[in-house]
Short mmCIF file of C-alpha atoms in Angstrom, two decimals:
data_model
loop_
_atom_site.label_atom_id
_atom_site.label_comp_id
_atom_site.label_asym_id
_atom_site.label_seq_id
_atom_site.Cartn_x
_atom_site.Cartn_y
_atom_site.Cartn_z
CA MET A 22 -44.63 -50.37 -86.88
CA THR A 23 -44.71 -53.79 -85.29
CA LYS A 24 -47.07 -53.91 -82.47
CA GLU A 25 -46.15 -56.29 -79.76
CA PRO A 26 -48.87 -57.66 -77.64
CA ARG A 27 -49.18 -55.74 -74.31
CA ASP A 28 -48.00 -57.61 -71.28
CA PRO A 29 -50.95 -57.76 -68.99
CA LEU A 30 -48.62 -57.76 -65.91
CA PHE A 31 -47.19 -54.27 -66.66
CA PRO A 32 -49.25 -51.08 -66.69
CA LYS A 33 -49.81 -49.05 -69.76
CA GLY A 34 -46.95 -46.70 -70.67
CA PHE A 35 -44.34 -48.73 -68.82
CA GLY A 36 -42.49 -49.44 -72.06
CA GLU A 37 -42.17 -45.75 -72.96
CA THR A 38 -40.68 -44.97 -69.52
CA LYS A 39 -38.15 -47.73 -69.94
CA ASN A 40 -37.06 -46.37 -73.29
CA ILE A 41 -36.51 -42.91 -71.84
CA LYS A 42 -34.23 -44.34 -69.11
CA GLU A 43 -32.24 -46.19 -71.78
CA GLN A 44 -31.78 -42.94 -73.66
CA PHE A 45 -30.42 -41.15 -70.62
CA LYS A 46 -27.92 -43.88 -69.98
CA GLU A 47 -26.52 -43.63 -73.49
CA GLU A 48 -26.14 -39.87 -73.38
CA THR A 49 -23.20 -38.41 -71.46
CA LEU A 50 -24.54 -35.68 -69.17
CA PRO A 51 -22.09 -33.35 -67.35
CA LYS A 52 -22.07 -33.89 -63.61
CA PRO A 53 -22.25 -30.82 -61.36
CA ALA A 54 -18.85 -29.85 -60.02
CA LYS A 55 -18.44 -30.31 -56.28
CA LYS A 56 -17.22 -27.31 -54.35
CA ASP A 57 -13.75 -28.02 -53.09
CA GLU A 58 -13.44 -26.40 -49.68
CA LEU A 59 -9.70 -27.09 -49.61
CA SER A 60 -9.05 -25.52 -53.01
CA ILE A 61 -7.18 -22.56 -51.46
CA LEU A 62 -4.90 -24.87 -49.47
CA LYS A 63 -4.38 -27.06 -52.53
CA ARG A 64 -3.36 -24.09 -54.60
CA LEU A 65 -0.98 -22.92 -51.88
CA ASN A 66 0.42 -26.42 -51.60
CA HIS A 67 0.85 -26.55 -55.35
CA LYS A 68 2.78 -23.29 -55.39
CA ILE A 69 5.03 -24.44 -52.57
CA GLY A 70 5.53 -27.67 -54.42
CA VAL A 71 6.59 -25.70 -57.48
CA TYR A 72 9.32 -24.04 -55.44
CA LEU A 73 10.42 -27.11 -53.54
CA SER A 74 10.01 -29.84 -56.18
CA PRO A 75 12.23 -29.23 -59.18
CA LYS A 76 10.79 -32.30 -60.92
CA THR A 77 7.30 -30.85 -61.42
CA ILE A 78 8.33 -27.89 -63.53
CA ASN A 79 11.49 -27.44 -65.46
CA MET A 80 13.32 -24.44 -63.95
CA THR A 81 16.80 -23.18 -64.37
CA GLU A 82 19.23 -23.32 -61.51
CA ASP A 83 19.12 -19.52 -61.04
CA GLU A 84 15.34 -19.57 -60.83
CA GLN A 85 15.46 -22.33 -58.24
CA LYS A 86 17.98 -20.41 -56.14
CA LYS A 87 15.91 -17.24 -56.43
CA LYS A 88 12.72 -18.93 -55.35
CA ILE A 89 14.40 -20.79 -52.49
CA GLY A 90 15.89 -17.46 -51.34
CA ILE A 91 12.44 -15.89 -51.38
CA ILE A 92 11.07 -18.75 -49.26
CA ILE A 93 13.93 -18.50 -46.74
CA THR A 94 13.58 -14.71 -46.54
CA ALA A 95 9.84 -15.03 -45.98
CA LEU A 96 10.40 -17.59 -43.25
CA ILE A 97 12.99 -15.35 -41.58
CA LEU A 98 10.69 -12.33 -41.73
CA PHE A 99 7.80 -14.39 -40.37
CA THR A 100 9.98 -15.66 -37.51
CA LEU A 101 11.16 -12.09 -36.74
CA ILE A 102 7.59 -10.77 -36.70
CA ILE A 103 6.42 -13.57 -34.40
CA SER A 104 9.45 -13.13 -32.13
CA SER A 105 9.04 -9.34 -32.02
CA TYR A 106 5.38 -9.67 -31.12
CA TYR A 107 6.20 -12.20 -28.39
CA PHE A 108 9.02 -10.24 -26.77
CA LEU A 109 7.72 -6.70 -27.33
CA VAL A 110 3.97 -7.16 -26.86
CA TYR A 111 2.84 -10.53 -25.57
CA GLN A 112 5.52 -11.19 -22.92
CA PRO A 113 5.35 -7.65 -21.37
CA GLN A 114 1.56 -7.89 -21.31
CA GLN A 115 1.73 -11.24 -19.54
CA ALA A 116 4.37 -9.94 -17.10
CA GLU A 117 2.23 -6.89 -16.29
CA LEU A 118 -0.85 -9.08 -15.98
CA SER A 119 0.98 -11.43 -13.59
CA LEU A 120 2.25 -8.49 -11.50
CA VAL A 121 -1.18 -6.86 -11.24
CA ARG A 122 -2.76 -10.22 -10.41
CA THR A 123 -0.23 -10.79 -7.60
CA GLU A 124 -0.84 -7.30 -6.19
CA LYS A 125 -4.58 -7.85 -6.35
CA LEU A 126 -4.32 -11.20 -4.57
CA ASN A 127 -2.10 -9.66 -1.87
CA GLU A 128 -4.64 -6.87 -1.38
CA LEU A 129 -7.41 -9.46 -1.15
CA HIS A 130 -5.54 -11.51 1.47
CA ASP A 131 -4.81 -8.35 3.50
CA LEU A 132 -8.46 -7.36 3.55
CA TYR A 133 -9.79 -10.87 4.12
CA SER A 134 -7.54 -11.92 6.98
CA GLY A 135 -8.12 -13.70 10.27
CA PRO A 136 -11.71 -14.89 10.70
CA LEU A 137 -12.70 -13.91 7.13
CA VAL A 138 -10.10 -16.08 5.36
CA THR A 139 -12.72 -18.70 4.54
CA SER A 140 -15.46 -16.20 3.69
CA PRO A 141 -17.51 -17.15 0.58
CA ASN A 142 -16.88 -13.69 -0.87
CA GLU A 143 -13.12 -14.16 -0.44
CA LEU A 144 -13.17 -17.40 -2.45
CA LEU A 145 -15.40 -15.82 -5.09
CA LEU A 146 -13.13 -12.79 -5.49
CA GLU A 147 -10.00 -14.97 -5.62
CA ASN A 148 -11.47 -17.03 -8.47
CA LYS A 149 -12.46 -13.85 -10.25
CA ILE A 150 -8.90 -12.53 -10.00
CA ASN A 151 -7.34 -15.78 -11.19
CA ASN A 152 -9.70 -15.96 -14.18
CA ALA A 153 -9.12 -12.37 -15.33
CA ARG A 154 -7.46 -12.15 -18.74
CA SER A 155 -6.45 -8.48 -18.88
CA VAL A 156 -5.08 -5.75 -16.64
CA GLY A 157 -8.22 -3.68 -17.15
CA GLU A 158 -10.38 -6.59 -16.04
CA LEU A 159 -8.27 -7.02 -12.89
CA GLU A 160 -8.35 -3.32 -12.03
CA SER A 161 -12.12 -3.24 -12.37
CA ILE A 162 -12.53 -5.83 -9.58
CA ASN A 163 -13.71 -3.95 -6.47
CA LEU A 164 -12.36 -5.55 -3.30
CA MET A 165 -12.97 -2.77 -0.78
CA ALA A 166 -16.77 -2.65 -0.94
CA PRO A 167 -17.48 -6.36 -0.27
CA ALA A 168 -14.66 -6.60 2.30
CA THR A 169 -15.96 -3.58 4.22
CA LYS A 170 -19.48 -4.99 4.23
CA ASP A 171 -18.26 -8.38 5.49
CA TRP A 172 -16.08 -6.86 8.24
CA LYS A 173 -18.85 -4.58 9.50
CA SER A 174 -21.25 -7.51 9.72
CA PHE A 175 -18.64 -9.62 11.54
CA HIS A 176 -17.60 -6.90 14.02
CA LYS A 177 -21.13 -5.92 14.97
CA LYS A 178 -21.84 -9.51 15.97
CA SER A 179 -18.49 -9.73 17.74
CA ILE A 180 -19.16 -6.58 19.81
CA GLN A 181 -22.50 -7.93 20.97
CA THR A 182 -20.85 -11.20 21.98
CA ASN A 183 -17.79 -9.68 23.70
CA GLN A 184 -19.36 -7.33 26.27
CA ASP A 185 -18.74 -7.32 30.01
CA LYS A 186 -21.33 -6.51 32.67
CA PHE A 187 -20.46 -2.81 32.33
CA ASN A 188 -21.49 -2.79 28.66
CA ARG A 189 -17.87 -2.43 27.55
CA THR A 190 -15.71 -4.22 25.03
CA MET A 191 -11.98 -4.16 24.28
CA ALA A 192 -10.60 -3.30 20.86
CA VAL A 193 -7.30 -5.02 20.08
CA TYR A 194 -5.26 -3.38 17.30
CA SER A 195 -2.97 -5.96 15.69
CA ASN A 196 -0.82 -3.45 13.79
CA GLU A 197 -0.19 -1.19 16.84
CA SER A 198 -0.13 -3.82 19.60
CA LYS A 199 -2.49 -1.84 21.81
CA ASN A 200 -5.72 -2.54 23.64
CA VAL A 201 -8.48 0.02 24.10
CA LEU A 202 -11.33 -0.32 26.58
CA MET A 203 -14.47 1.39 25.34
CA ASN A 204 -18.22 1.53 25.59
CA SER A 205 -20.02 -0.80 23.17
CA GLN A 206 -21.74 2.15 21.49
CA GLU A 207 -18.34 3.76 20.86
CA ALA A 208 -17.13 0.47 19.37
CA MET A 209 -20.16 0.33 17.07
CA GLN A 210 -19.40 3.88 15.91
CA ILE A 211 -15.80 2.92 15.07
CA VAL A 212 -17.09 0.02 12.97
CA SER A 213 -19.62 2.22 11.16
CA GLU A 214 -17.11 4.98 10.31
CA ASN A 215 -14.21 2.88 8.98
CA ASP A 216 -13.58 0.68 5.95
CA ALA A 217 -11.93 -2.71 5.61
CA THR A 218 -8.43 -1.19 5.70
CA ILE A 219 -8.91 -0.36 9.39
CA LEU A 220 -11.48 -2.99 10.34
CA SER A 221 -9.25 -5.86 9.18
CA LYS A 222 -6.65 -4.76 11.78
CA ILE A 223 -9.07 -4.76 14.74
CA LYS A 224 -10.68 -7.48 16.77
CA PHE A 225 -13.03 -7.10 19.72
CA GLU A 226 -12.60 -9.17 22.85
CA LYS A 227 -14.34 -9.35 26.21
CA PRO A 228 -12.41 -7.08 28.62
CA ASN A 229 -10.04 -8.95 30.91
CA THR A 230 -8.91 -6.23 33.30
CA VAL A 231 -7.29 -5.91 36.71
CA SER A 232 -6.62 -2.99 39.05
CA VAL A 233 -2.96 -1.97 39.11
CA PRO A 234 -1.47 0.19 41.91
CA VAL A 235 1.13 2.72 40.76
CA LEU A 236 3.15 5.25 42.72
CA ILE A 237 3.97 8.19 40.50
CA SER A 238 4.93 11.84 40.64
CA ARG A 239 2.66 14.79 40.01
CA LEU A 240 4.04 15.19 36.51
CA GLN A 241 3.24 11.58 35.69
CA ALA A 242 -0.25 11.85 37.21
CA GLY A 243 -1.58 14.32 34.66
CA ALA A 244 -0.28 17.25 36.77
CA GLY A 245 -2.40 15.91 39.64
CA LEU A 246 -5.61 16.98 37.93
CA ILE A 247 -6.99 13.53 37.18
CA ASN A 248 -9.97 12.48 39.25
CA VAL A 249 -11.56 9.22 40.30
CA GLY A 250 -13.44 7.95 37.24
CA SER A 251 -11.13 9.70 34.77
CA VAL A 252 -10.31 7.73 31.62
CA VAL A 253 -6.60 8.00 30.91
CA ASP A 254 -4.10 6.82 28.32
CA ILE A 255 -0.66 5.59 29.35
CA TYR A 256 2.47 6.60 27.44
CA LEU A 257 6.02 5.50 28.05
CA ASN A 258 8.33 8.47 28.64
CA SER A 259 11.16 6.92 26.64
CA ASN A 260 12.22 6.92 23.02
CA TYR A 261 13.76 3.46 23.19
CA THR A 262 12.25 0.01 23.22
CA ASP A 263 13.52 -3.07 25.06
CA ASP A 264 15.81 -4.03 22.16
CA GLY A 265 17.41 -0.58 22.07
CA THR A 266 15.71 0.67 18.90
CA VAL A 267 14.07 4.09 18.63
CA ASP A 268 10.29 3.97 19.07
CA ASN A 269 8.51 6.47 16.81
CA ASN A 270 5.02 5.23 17.65
CA THR A 271 2.78 8.16 18.60
CA SER A 272 -0.08 6.00 19.89
CA PRO A 273 -0.49 5.33 23.62
CA ASP A 274 0.97 2.11 24.96
CA VAL A 275 -2.19 1.44 26.96
CA SER A 276 -5.45 3.21 26.21
CA GLY A 277 -8.82 3.58 27.93
CA CYS A 278 -7.72 2.91 31.52
CA THR A 279 -10.01 3.99 34.36
CA VAL A 280 -8.74 5.69 37.54
CA LEU A 281 -10.38 3.87 40.46
CA SER A 282 -8.79 5.72 43.37
CA ILE A 283 -6.25 8.46 44.14
CA MET A 284 -4.19 9.04 47.28
CA ARG A 285 -1.86 11.96 47.81
CA TYR A 286 1.27 11.62 49.87
CA GLU A 287 0.49 12.09 53.56
CA GLU A 288 2.60 15.24 53.92
CA ASN A 289 0.20 17.05 51.60
CA GLY A 290 -2.45 16.75 54.32
CA GLU A 291 -0.42 18.65 56.93
CA ILE A 292 -1.78 22.17 57.30
CA ASP A 293 -0.01 24.95 59.21
CA SER A 294 -1.18 28.29 57.95
CA GLU A 295 -1.34 31.80 59.34
CA TYR A 296 -3.08 34.81 57.88
CA SER A 297 -2.11 38.22 59.25
CA LYS A 298 -3.41 41.67 58.35
CA SER A 299 -2.01 44.73 60.11
CA THR A 300 -2.93 48.42 59.98
CA VAL A 301 -1.34 51.48 61.63
CA HIS A 302 -3.33 54.63 62.56
CA VAL A 303 -1.26 57.77 63.13
CA LYS A 304 -2.86 60.82 64.78
CA GLY A 305 -0.53 63.60 65.72
CA ASN A 306 2.13 62.17 67.94
CA ASN A 307 0.08 59.05 68.65
CA THR A 308 0.59 55.84 66.67
CA ASN A 309 -1.94 53.05 67.04
CA PRO A 310 -0.87 49.76 65.34
CA LYS A 311 -3.56 47.16 64.83
CA GLU A 312 -3.03 43.60 63.69
CA ASN A 313 -5.64 41.00 62.69
CA THR A 314 -4.19 37.51 62.69
CA LYS A 315 -5.80 34.21 61.85
CA ALA A 316 -3.94 30.95 62.28
CA PHE A 317 -4.92 27.41 61.44
CA SER A 318 -3.05 24.23 62.01
CA SER A 319 -4.32 20.77 61.28
CA ASP A 320 -3.66 17.43 59.74
CA VAL A 321 -6.28 16.22 57.27
CA LEU A 322 -5.52 12.56 57.87
CA GLU A 323 -5.64 13.01 61.65
CA LEU A 324 -8.97 14.79 61.36
CA LEU A 325 -10.29 11.84 59.43
CA LYS A 326 -9.00 9.45 62.05
CA GLY A 327 -10.66 11.50 64.77
CA SER A 328 -14.00 11.46 62.99
CA ILE A 329 -13.88 7.70 62.62
CA ILE A 330 -13.56 7.19 66.39
CA LYS A 331 -16.37 9.69 66.96
CA GLY A 332 -14.05 12.44 68.13
CA TYR A 333 -15.68 14.71 65.57
CA ASN A 334 -18.94 14.59 63.70
CA GLU A 335 -18.14 12.01 61.06
CA LYS A 336 -20.64 13.19 58.43
CA GLU A 337 -19.56 16.81 58.69
CA THR A 338 -15.89 15.91 58.61
CA ILE A 339 -16.25 13.67 55.58
CA LYS A 340 -18.28 16.34 53.79
CA LEU A 341 -15.56 18.87 54.60
CA LEU A 342 -12.69 16.67 53.48
CA LYS A 343 -14.34 15.03 50.44
CA ASN A 344 -12.25 15.47 47.29
CA TYR A 345 -9.71 17.45 49.32
CA GLY A 346 -6.81 16.44 47.08
CA VAL A 347 -8.63 17.18 43.82
CA LYS A 348 -9.90 20.52 45.12
CA LEU A 349 -6.39 21.41 46.22
CA SER A 350 -4.94 20.54 42.82
CA ASN A 351 -7.70 22.50 41.08
CA TYR A 352 -7.05 25.63 43.18
CA GLU A 353 -3.32 25.25 42.61
CA ARG A 354 -4.08 25.17 38.89
CA GLN A 355 -6.08 28.40 39.15
CA ILE A 356 -3.51 30.33 41.17
CA ASN A 357 -0.61 28.86 39.14
CA LEU A 358 1.17 27.76 42.28
CA GLY A 359 1.40 24.26 43.70
CA ASP A 360 3.43 21.51 45.31
CA LEU A 361 5.27 19.99 42.38
CA ASP A 362 6.93 17.39 44.58
CA ALA A 363 3.63 15.73 45.48
CA GLN A 364 3.39 12.01 44.96
CA TYR A 365 0.31 9.98 44.14
CA MET A 366 -0.75 6.43 44.75
CA LEU A 367 -3.25 5.50 42.03
CA LEU A 368 -5.31 2.41 41.43
CA ILE A 369 -5.84 1.99 37.69
CA GLU A 370 -7.99 -0.50 35.81
CA ALA A 371 -5.93 -1.84 32.90
CA PRO A 372 -5.93 -4.90 30.59
CA GLN A 373 -4.35 -7.89 32.31
CA ASP A 374 -1.74 -8.42 29.59
CA LYS A 375 -0.45 -4.85 30.21
CA VAL A 376 0.12 -5.24 33.97
CA ASN A 377 3.78 -6.24 33.67
CA PHE A 378 4.43 -3.38 31.28
CA ILE A 379 2.91 -0.81 33.70
CA ILE A 380 4.68 -2.17 36.80
CA ASN A 381 8.08 -2.57 35.12
CA ASN A 382 7.92 0.95 33.67
CA MET A 383 6.32 2.71 36.65
CA GLU A 384 9.06 5.34 36.80
CA ASP A 385 8.70 6.20 33.12
CA ILE A 386 4.94 6.07 32.46
CA VAL A 387 2.87 9.22 31.99
CA LEU A 388 -0.92 9.35 32.40
CA THR A 389 -2.69 11.63 29.94
CA ILE A 390 -6.32 12.70 29.71
CA PRO A 391 -7.79 12.35 26.20
CA THR A 392 -9.87 15.38 25.23
CA SER A 393 -12.61 12.96 24.19
CA HIS A 394 -12.98 12.17 27.93
CA ALA A 395 -12.03 15.62 29.19
CA PRO A 396 -13.22 16.70 32.67
CA THR A 397 -15.47 19.74 33.05
CA TRP A 398 -12.70 22.19 33.86
CA MET A 399 -10.76 21.17 30.73
CA VAL A 400 -13.85 21.48 28.54
CA ASN A 401 -14.51 24.97 29.94
CA GLU A 402 -10.94 26.12 29.36
CA ILE A 403 -10.87 24.81 25.78
CA SER A 404 -14.28 26.31 25.03
CA LYS A 405 -13.27 29.74 26.39
CA THR A 406 -10.07 29.67 24.35
CA TYR A 407 -11.76 28.97 21.04
CA ASP A 408 -14.87 31.07 21.71
CA ASN A 409 -12.64 34.10 22.04
#
């Protein structure tokens, strides 16, 4: 072995390491195979190439026709499957989804109408509906609960704002075109007991009322049994509207009107009565007839005039004649006999926008007394009927 002098610039053992590297270079070592992630696609491409490229593999003409037929058949079947899925499954699903979405949006816009159109909850729910991807997801969206909550909050503030000095407000029903005067507490109760379906059709306004004089018959005046302070509803005694169509609306045309004064026709104050009771005593050939007669003739209006000019004691006269017409009507009701031709001049508080309607239809209107505002005599009669 020839020993070469060690190079003082290289460390010991450096030569051996260099020899090992030379050895590895001379030997052919197998490199690790890289994983081909596209191997499946390459194989598929190769097979397709076999069918489509007659140059790669020598095939007979029959084999080529057979394989091309298989490819065409597969493509046709694939197209049929895709088309069937689109027309039988996907398209009907999308049509149903679009229909349900439209219905849901219409429901949302009905509930969030008027002052709540720009409500944050309305915009949130609309986005939720538009982003839904299935019918089940759309149907699970609850619109009624948030809409009811929003309407109740809005109406309670509106009632407090729209009160007159008598602590009343006026409910305006958009779907029935009617106005109802009511106490604010009654309005609050309506808001508390109803959901958005009803509340979205109501708005509360400050009452704008006027007193309207009407001259009507006894039949029209609630049979003459209404009193000052009675709350009445006004109906039109006609089945036809201005345009000649039949009106099937069962709601009153004007509701919550207050009777401010009542005057009977003057002839009803003329009194000319006579009460006579006769008896005959027979004793033997003697007959003794006896007759007890009481007569009274007066004019209520003339008595009142006389008391005003101090012809009579004014306080006693007024006390005697107070509520004469109502008392008369009440007694007529009890004895089932009365003057059906009596006429009444009434002063009624009604919404200003209903004045023309009341005046133009004076001959056809009928005043009714709602049982919710029934006078004492009506309450007693109803109670006796159902208690028995």
